[in-house]
Amino acid sequence: MIRDITIGQYYPTDSVIHRLDPRVKLASTMLFLISLFLTESIVGYVFAGAALLAVIRISRIPFKYIVRGLKAVVILLFISVSFNLFLTPGEEIFRLGFLKVTREGLRTALYMAVRLIYLIIGSSLMTLTTTPNQLTDGLEKSLGFLNKVHVPVHEIAMMMSIALRFIPILIEETDKIMKAQMARGADFDTGNLMQRARAMVPILVPLFISAFRRAADLAQAMEARCYHGGAGRTKLKPLRYERRDYIAYLLVALYLVVMVVTRWL
Amino acid sequence: MKIIDAVHVFFDYMRKDENDKIEEISPALSDMNLEIEKGSFVCVLGHNGSGKSTFAKMVNGLLLPREGSVYVADMDTADDELLIKIRETAGMVFQNPDNQIIGNIVEEDVAFGPENIGVPTAEIRDRVDEALEAVNMTKYKDRSPGKLSGGQKQRVAIAGVMAMKPECIILDEPTAMLDPKGRKDVIRTVRELNKRDGITIVLITHYMEEAVDADRVVVMDGGRVVMDGTPREIFSRVEELKALRLDVPQITELAYELRKAGMPVPCGILRKEELEEVIMELLFEGDKGSCDSTDTDGTEPDLGTDGTEPDLGTDRPEQDLDTDREDKSEGACQ
């Protein structure tokens, strides 16, 4: 059951989007999210939707697969829509008991729903087409300027990629410990919340101890392989912009211009 | 030329309480001396707590001696400036395969070492390909290390060291967590690196079978070297090894027991084939008396079966019954 957790789910196929430099994808995603709040008109949303659809097509990820990702946020979507729907003051359309629906409310709720859906699809498109490693590489490179203000960017990126590598190992270990405790009569599934929380303690303690031991071992192994921080380090696969990356930037810029223009439509 | 030279090395592990006061000192190495020749395959044996892992970490500069010095290719491990160079020269492979793989993809992990020492990108590519080829893992280069078997992970770890172009690799019980197949693969890989590429191998292990093919076996106990010689020399001294709570390879043990039971088997048998040959020769020898026609071989077995041996054999088992096996040194070949 615990193995079902997937973090940074990556959809492995070969497409232009997959091959783009992670920095392009990071920047584009950010700009796309901002653009959703720039526009106020239906034309703008239709255009953003069309752009999103086009990217999905190019990425060769099945549409169904992306929609499935939305399921996780249905409740969040529902709550924010109903708040907007019922609590926006304005011209009343109809009323359900003490709840009244206004024209403005309907409008904001609809826009909110569209924005949220685009937002989620847009950002999951990034994680679906970029491996976690490329993502950390991209972050390390694009945040490199923070080094000047003494933010240890390389170290943070290294920690992120190590954490990603150890997630499956620790999940497997948790599973093992749980089974070992269950074999000795531990009960994780009954009782109230407090009792269940307490039942987790005998899992967490050995898990933490083993995680610390692993960390110590890993640190030693890294040192043995000459690791001494980011200074003077080279890369097997350094990030380098290709022609397609510049084209992508250009397209994103064009898209932004259109979105800004739709504000006045 | 010697690649590793440990001179009068002392080291203790200290346990401190919350106030940084020393609670307990347990000596790990006391007056250890060891020279290792370039290009050799040395196996270090010893039971738990004999100091063999501590020694391994000394060579890599992960631990520094309290007293004495360790030199790697004439570089003192205590010299901070040389540390990176030393770790480049003497790579290290650890016991737990999961806890030494850093990358999320096999080839990225292999590249970790060269990346750290600032090798240019194009050269890293070549080194990674070469290293993966050397351990026969090229076809797994795009895989996630989590999906490999223990033996494969250990080979990736060895490739990671090879990519730094070391002169020497120290393996600290690399097979302890592996299944028999993985163990065989790792040992075969290591032996190939030694023979083909001339890499000096220091293999620390619990498995006596792995020591059989080494050029030299070093036995450690109580933080110092207590026995040092070829596998045949070392495994001839069965009683001494047992006193150090160490086993001998199964086949050596069998030969030893046979000898004790009175069969004229020579000392220090290391391989199944050797024992087979000896036994076959003994059988033919026995047959010769009764039936000449079976002895088609004609050559006299050169493994000593002179007249005195059978006599010796007959009274040995009796002695055995009333003497303590551990203390008895008569049966051992010294």
Coordinates of C-alpha atoms in Angstrom, one line a residue:
Chain A
M1 CA 0.0 0.0 0.0
I2 CA 2.8 2.4 1.0
R3 CA 4.6 1.7 -2.3
D4 CA 1.8 3.4 -4.3
I5 CA 3.2 6.8 -3.4
T6 CA 4.7 8.3 -6.5
I7 CA 6.6 11.5 -6.2
G8 CA 7.5 13.6 -9.2
Q9 CA 5.9 11.1 -11.5
Y10 CA 7.7 11.1 -14.8
Y11 CA 6.2 9.8 -18.0
P12 CA 8.9 8.3 -20.1
T13 CA 8.5 8.8 -23.8
D14 CA 10.5 10.6 -26.4
S15 CA 9.2 14.0 -27.4
V16 CA 10.5 17.5 -28.1
I17 CA 9.1 18.6 -24.8
H18 CA 10.9 15.8 -23.0
R19 CA 14.2 16.8 -24.7
L20 CA 13.9 20.5 -23.8
D21 CA 16.3 22.0 -21.4
P22 CA 14.8 21.8 -17.8
R23 CA 15.5 25.5 -17.4
V24 CA 13.2 26.2 -20.3
K25 CA 10.5 24.1 -18.8
L26 CA 10.9 25.6 -15.4
A27 CA 10.7 29.2 -16.7
S28 CA 7.9 28.4 -19.1
T29 CA 5.8 26.8 -16.3
M30 CA 6.3 29.8 -14.1
L31 CA 5.4 32.2 -16.9
F32 CA 2.3 30.2 -17.8
L33 CA 1.1 30.3 -14.2
I34 CA 1.6 34.0 -14.1
S35 CA -0.2 34.5 -17.4
L36 CA -3.3 32.8 -16.0
F37 CA -3.7 35.7 -13.6
L38 CA -3.0 38.3 -16.2
T39 CA -6.0 37.8 -18.3
E40 CA -9.6 38.4 -17.3
S41 CA -11.4 37.5 -20.6
I42 CA -12.9 34.4 -22.0
V43 CA -10.7 34.8 -25.1
G44 CA -7.7 34.7 -22.9
Y45 CA -8.7 31.5 -21.3
V46 CA -9.6 29.9 -24.5
F47 CA -6.2 30.8 -25.9
A48 CA -4.4 29.5 -22.8
G49 CA -6.4 26.3 -23.1
A50 CA -5.5 25.9 -26.7
A51 CA -1.8 26.5 -26.0
L52 CA -1.9 23.9 -23.2
L53 CA -3.6 21.4 -25.5
A54 CA -1.0 22.0 -28.1
V55 CA 1.8 21.3 -25.6
I56 CA 0.1 18.1 -24.4
R57 CA -0.2 16.9 -28.0
I58 CA 3.5 17.6 -28.7
S59 CA 4.6 15.9 -25.4
R60 CA 2.9 12.6 -26.5
I61 CA 1.5 12.1 -23.1
P62 CA -2.0 10.5 -23.3
F63 CA -4.7 13.1 -22.4
K64 CA -6.4 10.6 -20.1
Y65 CA -3.2 10.2 -18.1
I66 CA -3.1 13.9 -17.4
V67 CA -6.7 14.1 -16.5
R68 CA -6.3 11.3 -14.1
G69 CA -3.8 13.5 -12.2
L70 CA -6.7 16.0 -11.6
K71 CA -8.6 13.5 -9.5
A72 CA -6.4 14.2 -6.6
V73 CA -7.4 17.8 -6.4
V74 CA -11.2 17.4 -7.1
I75 CA -12.0 18.2 -3.4
L76 CA -9.8 21.4 -3.4
L77 CA -11.4 22.4 -6.7
F78 CA -14.9 21.8 -5.3
I79 CA -14.3 23.8 -2.1
S80 CA -12.9 26.9 -3.9
V81 CA -15.6 26.9 -6.5
S82 CA -18.4 26.7 -4.0
F83 CA -16.9 29.4 -1.8
N84 CA -16.7 31.7 -4.8
L85 CA -20.1 30.7 -6.0
F86 CA -22.0 31.4 -2.8
L87 CA -20.0 34.0 -1.1
T88 CA -19.5 36.7 -3.8
P89 CA -21.8 39.6 -3.2
G90 CA -23.6 41.1 -6.2
E91 CA -26.6 40.8 -8.4
E92 CA -28.7 37.8 -7.3
I93 CA -29.6 35.2 -9.9
F94 CA -31.3 32.6 -7.7
R95 CA -31.3 31.4 -4.1
L96 CA -31.1 28.0 -2.4
G97 CA -32.4 28.5 1.1
F98 CA -29.9 30.8 2.7
L99 CA -27.4 30.4 -0.1
K100 CA -27.6 32.9 -2.9
V101 CA -25.9 32.7 -6.2
T102 CA -24.9 36.0 -7.9
R103 CA -23.9 36.8 -11.4
E104 CA -20.4 37.9 -10.2
G105 CA -20.1 34.8 -8.1
L106 CA -20.9 32.5 -11.0
R107 CA -18.3 34.3 -13.1
T108 CA -15.5 34.2 -10.5
A109 CA -16.2 30.6 -9.6
L110 CA -16.0 29.6 -13.3
Y111 CA -12.8 31.5 -13.8
M112 CA -11.4 30.1 -10.6
A113 CA -12.1 26.6 -11.7
V114 CA -10.6 27.1 -15.1
R115 CA -7.5 28.7 -13.6
L116 CA -7.0 25.9 -11.1
I117 CA -7.4 23.2 -13.7
Y118 CA -4.9 24.9 -16.1
L119 CA -2.5 25.5 -13.2
I120 CA -2.5 21.9 -12.2
I121 CA -2.3 20.5 -15.7
G122 CA 0.5 23.0 -16.6
S123 CA 2.7 22.2 -13.6
S124 CA 2.1 18.4 -13.9
L125 CA 3.1 18.7 -17.5
M126 CA 6.5 19.8 -16.3
T127 CA 7.0 17.0 -13.9
L128 CA 5.7 14.5 -16.4
T129 CA 8.2 15.5 -19.0
T130 CA 11.2 16.1 -16.8
T131 CA 13.1 13.6 -14.6
P132 CA 13.6 14.7 -11.0
N133 CA 17.3 14.8 -11.7
Q134 CA 17.0 17.1 -14.6
L135 CA 14.8 19.3 -12.5
T136 CA 17.3 19.6 -9.7
D137 CA 20.0 20.2 -12.3
G138 CA 17.9 22.9 -13.8
L139 CA 17.2 24.5 -10.5
E140 CA 20.8 24.4 -9.6
K141 CA 21.9 26.2 -12.8
S142 CA 19.1 28.7 -12.9
L143 CA 19.4 29.6 -9.2
G144 CA 23.2 29.8 -9.5
F145 CA 23.2 33.6 -9.1
L146 CA 22.1 33.0 -5.4
N147 CA 25.6 31.7 -4.8
K148 CA 26.7 35.3 -4.7
V149 CA 24.6 36.0 -1.6
H150 CA 26.0 32.8 0.0
V151 CA 23.1 30.5 -0.6
P152 CA 24.7 27.0 -1.0
V153 CA 22.8 26.2 -4.2
H154 CA 24.9 23.2 -5.2
E155 CA 24.6 21.7 -1.8
I156 CA 20.8 22.1 -1.7
A157 CA 20.5 20.6 -5.2
M158 CA 22.7 17.7 -4.1
M159 CA 20.6 17.1 -1.1
M160 CA 17.4 17.1 -3.2
S161 CA 18.8 14.6 -5.6
I162 CA 20.0 12.3 -2.8
A163 CA 16.7 12.6 -1.1
L164 CA 15.0 11.5 -4.3
R165 CA 17.3 8.6 -4.6
F166 CA 16.6 7.4 -1.1
I167 CA 12.8 7.8 -1.1
P168 CA 12.2 4.3 -2.6
I169 CA 14.8 2.7 -0.4
L170 CA 13.3 4.2 2.8
I171 CA 9.8 3.3 1.7
E172 CA 10.9 -0.3 1.2
E173 CA 12.5 -0.2 4.6
T174 CA 9.3 1.1 6.2
D175 CA 7.4 -1.7 4.6
K176 CA 9.9 -4.2 6.0
I177 CA 9.8 -2.8 9.5
M178 CA 6.0 -2.7 9.5
K179 CA 5.8 -6.4 8.4
A180 CA 8.4 -7.3 11.1
Q181 CA 6.3 -5.5 13.7
M182 CA 3.0 -7.0 12.4
A183 CA 4.6 -10.5 12.6
R184 CA 5.1 -9.8 16.3
G185 CA 1.5 -8.8 16.8
A186 CA 1.6 -5.0 16.2
D187 CA -1.7 -3.6 15.1
F188 CA -1.8 -0.6 12.8
D189 CA -5.3 -0.6 11.4
T190 CA -7.7 -0.5 14.4
G191 CA -8.3 2.0 17.2
N192 CA -8.9 5.7 17.1
L193 CA -6.6 8.3 15.6
M194 CA -4.5 8.6 18.8
Q195 CA -4.0 4.9 19.1
R196 CA -3.0 4.6 15.5
A197 CA -0.6 7.5 15.8
R198 CA 0.9 5.8 18.8
A199 CA 1.3 2.5 16.9
M200 CA 3.5 4.3 14.4
V201 CA 6.2 5.0 17.0
P202 CA 7.8 1.5 16.9
I203 CA 8.1 2.0 13.1
L204 CA 9.5 5.5 13.2
V205 CA 12.3 4.8 15.7
P206 CA 14.0 2.0 13.8
L207 CA 13.4 3.9 10.5
F208 CA 15.1 7.0 11.8
I209 CA 18.1 5.0 13.2
S210 CA 18.5 3.2 9.9
A211 CA 18.2 6.5 8.0
F212 CA 21.0 8.1 10.1
R213 CA 23.2 5.0 9.6
R214 CA 22.6 5.2 5.9
A215 CA 23.4 8.9 5.9
A216 CA 26.7 8.3 7.7
D217 CA 27.6 5.5 5.2
L218 CA 26.7 7.6 2.2
A219 CA 28.7 10.6 3.5
Q220 CA 31.7 8.4 3.9
A221 CA 31.3 6.9 0.4
M222 CA 30.9 10.3 -1.1
E223 CA 34.1 11.5 0.6
A224 CA 35.9 8.4 -0.5
R225 CA 35.0 9.4 -4.1
C226 CA 36.6 12.8 -3.7
Y227 CA 33.4 14.8 -3.1
H228 CA 34.3 18.2 -1.6
G229 CA 31.4 20.4 -2.4
G230 CA 30.5 22.2 -5.6
A231 CA 33.8 24.0 -6.2
G232 CA 35.7 22.8 -9.2
R233 CA 33.1 20.2 -10.1
T234 CA 32.4 19.3 -13.7
K235 CA 29.4 17.5 -15.1
L236 CA 28.8 14.4 -17.2
K237 CA 25.8 16.1 -18.8
P238 CA 26.1 19.8 -18.5
L239 CA 23.1 21.8 -19.4
R240 CA 23.5 23.6 -22.7
Y241 CA 20.9 25.5 -24.7
E242 CA 20.1 24.1 -28.1
R243 CA 18.2 25.7 -31.0
R244 CA 15.0 24.1 -29.8
D245 CA 15.3 25.7 -26.4
Y246 CA 15.6 29.2 -28.0
I247 CA 12.6 28.5 -30.2
A248 CA 10.7 27.4 -27.1
Y249 CA 11.6 30.6 -25.3
L250 CA 10.4 32.6 -28.3
L251 CA 7.1 30.8 -28.4
V252 CA 6.5 31.4 -24.7
A253 CA 7.3 35.1 -25.2
L254 CA 4.8 35.3 -28.0
Y255 CA 2.2 33.5 -25.9
L256 CA 2.8 36.0 -23.1
V257 CA 2.2 38.9 -25.4
V258 CA -1.1 37.5 -26.6
M259 CA -2.2 36.9 -23.0
V260 CA -1.4 40.5 -22.1
V261 CA -3.3 41.8 -25.1
T262 CA -6.4 39.8 -24.2
R263 CA -6.6 41.8 -21.1
W264 CA -8.1 44.6 -23.1
L265 CA -10.3 42.5 -25.3
Chain B
M1 CA 57.3 -0.8 -6.0
K2 CA 55.0 -0.5 -3.0
I3 CA 51.7 1.3 -3.4
I4 CA 50.5 1.1 0.2
D5 CA 52.8 1.4 3.2
A6 CA 51.5 1.4 6.8
V7 CA 54.3 2.2 9.3
H8 CA 53.7 1.6 13.0
V9 CA 50.1 2.7 12.8
F10 CA 48.0 3.1 16.0
F11 CA 44.4 4.0 16.1
D12 CA 41.7 4.0 18.8
Y13 CA 37.9 4.5 18.7
M14 CA 36.7 6.8 21.4
R15 CA 33.3 7.0 22.9
K16 CA 32.5 10.3 24.5
D17 CA 29.6 11.2 26.8
E18 CA 27.6 14.4 26.5
N19 CA 30.3 16.5 28.2
D20 CA 32.9 15.4 25.7
K21 CA 34.6 13.4 28.3
I22 CA 36.1 10.1 27.1
E23 CA 34.1 7.3 28.3
E24 CA 35.7 4.4 26.6
I25 CA 38.7 3.8 24.4
S26 CA 38.8 0.8 22.3
P27 CA 42.0 0.3 20.3
A28 CA 41.5 -0.6 16.7
L29 CA 45.0 -0.7 15.4
S30 CA 48.1 -1.2 17.5
D31 CA 51.4 -1.1 15.8
M32 CA 50.2 -2.2 12.4
N33 CA 52.8 -2.6 9.7
L34 CA 52.0 -3.6 6.1
E35 CA 53.5 -3.0 2.7
I36 CA 51.5 -3.8 -0.4
E37 CA 53.2 -4.2 -3.7
K38 CA 51.9 -2.4 -6.8
G39 CA 49.8 -4.7 -9.0
S40 CA 49.3 -7.4 -6.4
F41 CA 46.1 -9.0 -5.2
V42 CA 46.1 -9.0 -1.5
C43 CA 43.4 -10.5 0.7
V44 CA 43.0 -9.3 4.2
L45 CA 41.3 -11.7 6.7
G46 CA 40.4 -11.4 10.3
H47 CA 37.4 -11.8 12.5
N48 CA 35.1 -9.0 13.6
G49 CA 37.1 -6.3 15.5
S50 CA 40.5 -7.3 14.2
G51 CA 40.9 -3.8 12.7
K52 CA 40.7 -4.7 9.0
S53 CA 38.0 -2.2 8.2
T54 CA 39.8 0.5 10.1
F55 CA 42.9 -0.2 8.1
A56 CA 40.8 0.1 4.9
K57 CA 39.6 3.5 5.9
M58 CA 43.2 4.6 6.8
V59 CA 44.3 3.9 3.2
N60 CA 41.7 6.2 1.9
G61 CA 42.4 9.0 4.4
L62 CA 38.9 8.6 5.8
L63 CA 40.6 8.0 9.2
L64 CA 44.0 9.2 10.2
P65 CA 46.4 7.3 12.4
R66 CA 46.9 8.5 16.0
E67 CA 50.5 7.5 15.7
G68 CA 52.5 6.3 12.8
S69 CA 51.8 7.0 9.1
V70 CA 50.1 5.5 6.1
Y71 CA 51.6 6.2 2.6
V72 CA 49.7 5.7 -0.6
A73 CA 52.1 5.9 -3.6
D74 CA 54.5 7.7 -1.4
M75 CA 51.9 10.3 -0.3
D76 CA 51.3 10.7 3.4
T77 CA 47.5 10.4 4.1
A78 CA 47.9 12.9 6.9
D79 CA 48.7 15.7 4.4
D80 CA 45.5 17.6 3.7
E81 CA 46.7 18.9 0.4
L82 CA 47.2 15.4 -1.0
L83 CA 43.9 14.0 0.2
I84 CA 42.1 14.3 -3.1
K85 CA 45.0 12.9 -5.0
I86 CA 45.2 10.0 -2.5
R87 CA 41.5 9.2 -2.9
E88 CA 41.9 9.3 -6.6
T89 CA 44.8 6.8 -6.4
A90 CA 43.3 4.4 -3.9
G91 CA 39.5 4.0 -4.5
M92 CA 37.3 2.3 -2.0
V93 CA 34.3 0.0 -2.3
F94 CA 32.1 -0.5 0.8
Q95 CA 30.0 -3.3 2.1
N96 CA 26.4 -2.0 1.6
P97 CA 25.7 -1.5 -2.1
D98 CA 22.7 0.8 -1.5
N99 CA 24.6 3.2 0.8
Q100 CA 27.3 4.1 -1.7
I101 CA 25.4 4.7 -4.8
I102 CA 24.8 8.5 -5.2
G103 CA 23.3 8.8 -8.7
N104 CA 19.8 8.2 -9.7
I105 CA 21.0 6.6 -13.0
V106 CA 23.8 4.1 -13.3
E107 CA 26.0 6.2 -15.6
E108 CA 25.4 9.3 -13.5
D109 CA 26.6 7.4 -10.4
V110 CA 29.8 6.2 -12.2
A111 CA 30.4 9.8 -13.3
F112 CA 30.2 11.1 -9.7
G113 CA 33.9 10.6 -8.9
P114 CA 35.3 12.1 -12.1
E115 CA 32.9 15.0 -11.7
N116 CA 34.3 15.7 -8.3
I117 CA 37.9 15.9 -9.4
G118 CA 37.0 18.2 -12.3
V119 CA 37.6 16.0 -15.3
P120 CA 36.4 17.7 -18.5
T121 CA 32.9 16.6 -19.7
A122 CA 34.1 14.8 -22.9
E123 CA 36.6 12.8 -20.9
I124 CA 34.1 11.9 -18.2
R125 CA 31.9 10.3 -21.0
D126 CA 34.9 8.2 -22.1
R127 CA 35.8 7.2 -18.6
V128 CA 32.3 6.2 -17.7
D129 CA 31.9 4.1 -20.8
E130 CA 35.2 2.5 -20.2
A131 CA 34.6 1.8 -16.5
L132 CA 31.1 0.3 -17.2
E133 CA 32.7 -1.9 -19.9
A134 CA 35.4 -3.0 -17.5
V135 CA 32.8 -4.4 -15.0
N136 CA 30.5 -5.6 -17.8
M137 CA 27.6 -3.4 -16.9
T138 CA 27.4 -1.3 -20.1
K139 CA 23.9 -2.5 -21.0
Y140 CA 22.5 -1.2 -17.7
K141 CA 23.9 2.3 -18.0
D142 CA 20.5 4.0 -18.3
R143 CA 18.9 2.0 -15.5
S144 CA 18.0 3.2 -12.1
P145 CA 20.3 1.6 -9.5
G146 CA 17.4 0.6 -7.4
K147 CA 16.3 -1.9 -9.9
L148 CA 19.6 -3.8 -10.0
S149 CA 20.6 -6.8 -8.0
G150 CA 23.1 -6.6 -5.1
G151 CA 25.9 -8.0 -7.2
Q152 CA 25.2 -5.6 -10.1
K153 CA 25.0 -2.6 -7.7
Q154 CA 28.4 -3.6 -6.3
R155 CA 29.8 -3.8 -9.8
V156 CA 28.4 -0.3 -10.4
A157 CA 30.2 0.9 -7.3
I158 CA 33.5 -0.7 -8.6
A159 CA 32.9 1.1 -11.9
G160 CA 32.5 4.3 -10.0
V161 CA 35.9 3.8 -8.5
M162 CA 37.4 2.7 -11.9
A163 CA 36.2 5.9 -13.5
M164 CA 38.7 7.8 -11.4
K165 CA 41.5 5.7 -12.9
P166 CA 42.9 4.5 -9.6
E167 CA 46.1 2.5 -9.2
C168 CA 44.6 0.6 -6.3
I169 CA 41.1 -0.5 -5.1
I170 CA 40.3 -1.4 -1.5
L171 CA 37.2 -3.4 -1.1
D172 CA 35.8 -3.6 2.4
E173 CA 33.8 -6.8 2.6
P174 CA 32.1 -6.1 -0.8
T175 CA 30.4 -9.5 -0.9
A176 CA 29.0 -9.7 2.6
M177 CA 25.5 -8.7 1.6
L178 CA 25.3 -10.6 -1.7
D179 CA 23.9 -13.9 -2.8
P180 CA 26.3 -16.6 -4.1
K181 CA 25.9 -15.5 -7.7
G182 CA 26.5 -11.8 -7.0
R183 CA 29.5 -12.8 -4.9
K184 CA 31.0 -14.8 -7.8
D185 CA 30.4 -11.9 -10.3
V186 CA 32.0 -9.3 -8.0
I187 CA 35.1 -11.5 -7.3
R188 CA 35.5 -12.4 -11.0
T189 CA 35.3 -8.7 -11.9
V190 CA 37.9 -7.8 -9.3
R191 CA 40.2 -10.5 -10.4
E192 CA 39.9 -9.3 -14.0
L193 CA 40.7 -5.8 -13.1
N194 CA 43.8 -7.0 -11.3
K195 CA 45.0 -9.3 -14.2
R196 CA 44.0 -7.2 -17.2
D197 CA 44.5 -3.7 -16.0
G198 CA 47.1 -4.2 -13.4
I199 CA 45.1 -2.6 -10.6
T200 CA 46.3 -3.4 -7.1
I201 CA 43.5 -5.1 -5.2
V202 CA 43.1 -5.1 -1.5
L203 CA 40.2 -7.4 -0.7
I204 CA 38.9 -7.5 2.8
T205 CA 36.6 -10.4 3.4
H206 CA 35.1 -13.0 5.6
Y207 CA 34.8 -15.6 2.9
M208 CA 37.9 -17.8 2.8
E209 CA 37.1 -19.1 -0.6
E210 CA 37.7 -15.6 -2.0
A211 CA 41.2 -15.6 -0.6
V212 CA 42.3 -18.7 -2.5
D213 CA 43.2 -16.9 -5.7
A214 CA 45.0 -14.0 -4.1
D215 CA 48.7 -13.5 -4.5
R216 CA 49.1 -12.9 -0.8
V217 CA 47.0 -13.4 2.3
V218 CA 47.3 -11.1 5.3
V219 CA 45.6 -12.2 8.6
M220 CA 44.9 -9.5 11.1
D221 CA 44.1 -9.9 14.8
G222 CA 44.0 -7.4 17.6
G223 CA 44.8 -4.5 15.3
R224 CA 48.0 -5.9 13.8
V225 CA 49.2 -8.3 11.1
V226 CA 49.7 -11.7 12.6
M227 CA 50.1 -13.9 9.5
D228 CA 51.3 -13.0 6.1
G229 CA 52.1 -15.2 3.1
T230 CA 50.8 -16.9 0.0
P231 CA 47.3 -18.6 0.3
R232 CA 49.0 -22.0 0.4
E233 CA 51.3 -21.0 3.2
I234 CA 48.5 -19.4 5.3
F235 CA 46.0 -22.2 4.8
S236 CA 48.5 -24.8 5.7
R237 CA 48.4 -23.4 9.2
V238 CA 44.9 -24.6 10.0
E239 CA 45.4 -24.8 13.8
E240 CA 46.7 -21.2 14.0
L241 CA 43.8 -19.9 12.0
K242 CA 41.3 -21.7 14.2
A243 CA 42.9 -20.2 17.2
L244 CA 42.2 -16.8 15.6
R245 CA 38.6 -17.9 15.2
L246 CA 39.0 -18.1 11.4
D247 CA 37.9 -20.8 9.1
V248 CA 39.8 -22.3 6.2
P249 CA 38.3 -23.0 2.8
Q250 CA 36.0 -26.0 2.9
I251 CA 38.3 -28.1 0.7
T252 CA 41.4 -27.2 2.8
E253 CA 39.5 -28.2 5.9
L254 CA 38.5 -31.6 4.3
A255 CA 42.1 -32.2 3.2
Y256 CA 43.2 -31.3 6.7
E257 CA 40.7 -33.7 8.3
L258 CA 41.8 -36.5 5.9
R259 CA 45.4 -35.9 6.8
K260 CA 44.5 -36.1 10.5
A261 CA 42.7 -39.3 9.9
G262 CA 45.8 -40.7 8.5
M263 CA 45.7 -40.2 4.7
P264 CA 48.9 -38.9 3.2
V265 CA 47.4 -35.7 1.9
P266 CA 49.8 -32.8 1.5
C267 CA 49.3 -29.5 3.4
G268 CA 47.6 -26.4 2.0
I269 CA 45.2 -27.9 -0.6
L270 CA 43.2 -25.0 -1.9
R271 CA 41.1 -26.3 -4.8
K272 CA 38.7 -29.1 -5.4
E273 CA 40.7 -30.3 -8.4
E274 CA 43.9 -30.5 -6.4
L275 CA 42.3 -32.7 -3.8
E276 CA 40.7 -34.8 -6.4
E277 CA 44.0 -35.4 -8.1
V278 CA 45.7 -36.4 -4.8
I279 CA 42.9 -38.8 -3.9
M280 CA 42.9 -40.4 -7.3
E281 CA 46.6 -40.9 -7.1
L282 CA 46.3 -42.4 -3.7
L283 CA 43.6 -44.7 -4.9
F284 CA 45.8 -45.9 -7.8
E285 CA 48.6 -46.3 -5.4
G286 CA 46.5 -48.6 -3.3
D287 CA 45.4 -50.5 -6.3
K288 CA 48.9 -51.1 -7.6
G289 CA 49.6 -53.7 -5.0
S290 CA 46.7 -55.9 -6.0
C291 CA 46.2 -55.3 -9.6
D292 CA 48.9 -54.0 -11.9
S293 CA 46.8 -53.6 -15.0
T294 CA 44.9 -50.6 -13.6
D295 CA 48.0 -48.5 -13.3
T296 CA 48.2 -47.3 -16.9
D297 CA 49.5 -43.9 -15.8
G298 CA 53.0 -45.1 -15.1
T299 CA 54.1 -41.9 -13.5
E300 CA 55.0 -41.9 -9.8
P301 CA 52.9 -39.5 -7.8
D302 CA 55.2 -36.8 -6.6
L303 CA 53.1 -36.0 -3.5
G304 CA 55.0 -37.6 -0.7
T305 CA 53.9 -41.2 0.1
D306 CA 57.0 -42.7 1.5
G307 CA 56.9 -45.7 3.8
T308 CA 56.7 -43.8 7.0
E309 CA 53.4 -42.1 6.4
P310 CA 50.9 -45.0 6.8
D311 CA 52.5 -45.8 10.2
L312 CA 52.1 -42.2 11.3
G313 CA 48.5 -42.3 10.2
T314 CA 47.4 -45.3 12.2
D315 CA 48.3 -43.9 15.6
R316 CA 47.1 -40.4 15.0
P317 CA 43.4 -40.9 15.4
E318 CA 44.0 -42.5 18.8
Q319 CA 45.9 -39.5 19.9
D320 CA 43.1 -37.3 18.7
L321 CA 40.6 -38.8 21.0
D322 CA 42.2 -37.7 24.2
T323 CA 43.8 -34.4 23.2
D324 CA 42.1 -31.1 22.8
R325 CA 41.9 -30.3 19.1
E326 CA 42.3 -26.5 19.5
D327 CA 45.5 -26.9 21.4
K328 CA 47.0 -29.7 19.5
S329 CA 49.6 -28.4 17.0
E330 CA 51.0 -31.7 16.0
G331 CA 48.6 -32.3 13.2
A332 CA 49.2 -28.9 11.6
C333 CA 51.7 -28.4 8.9
Q334 CA 54.0 -25.6 10.0

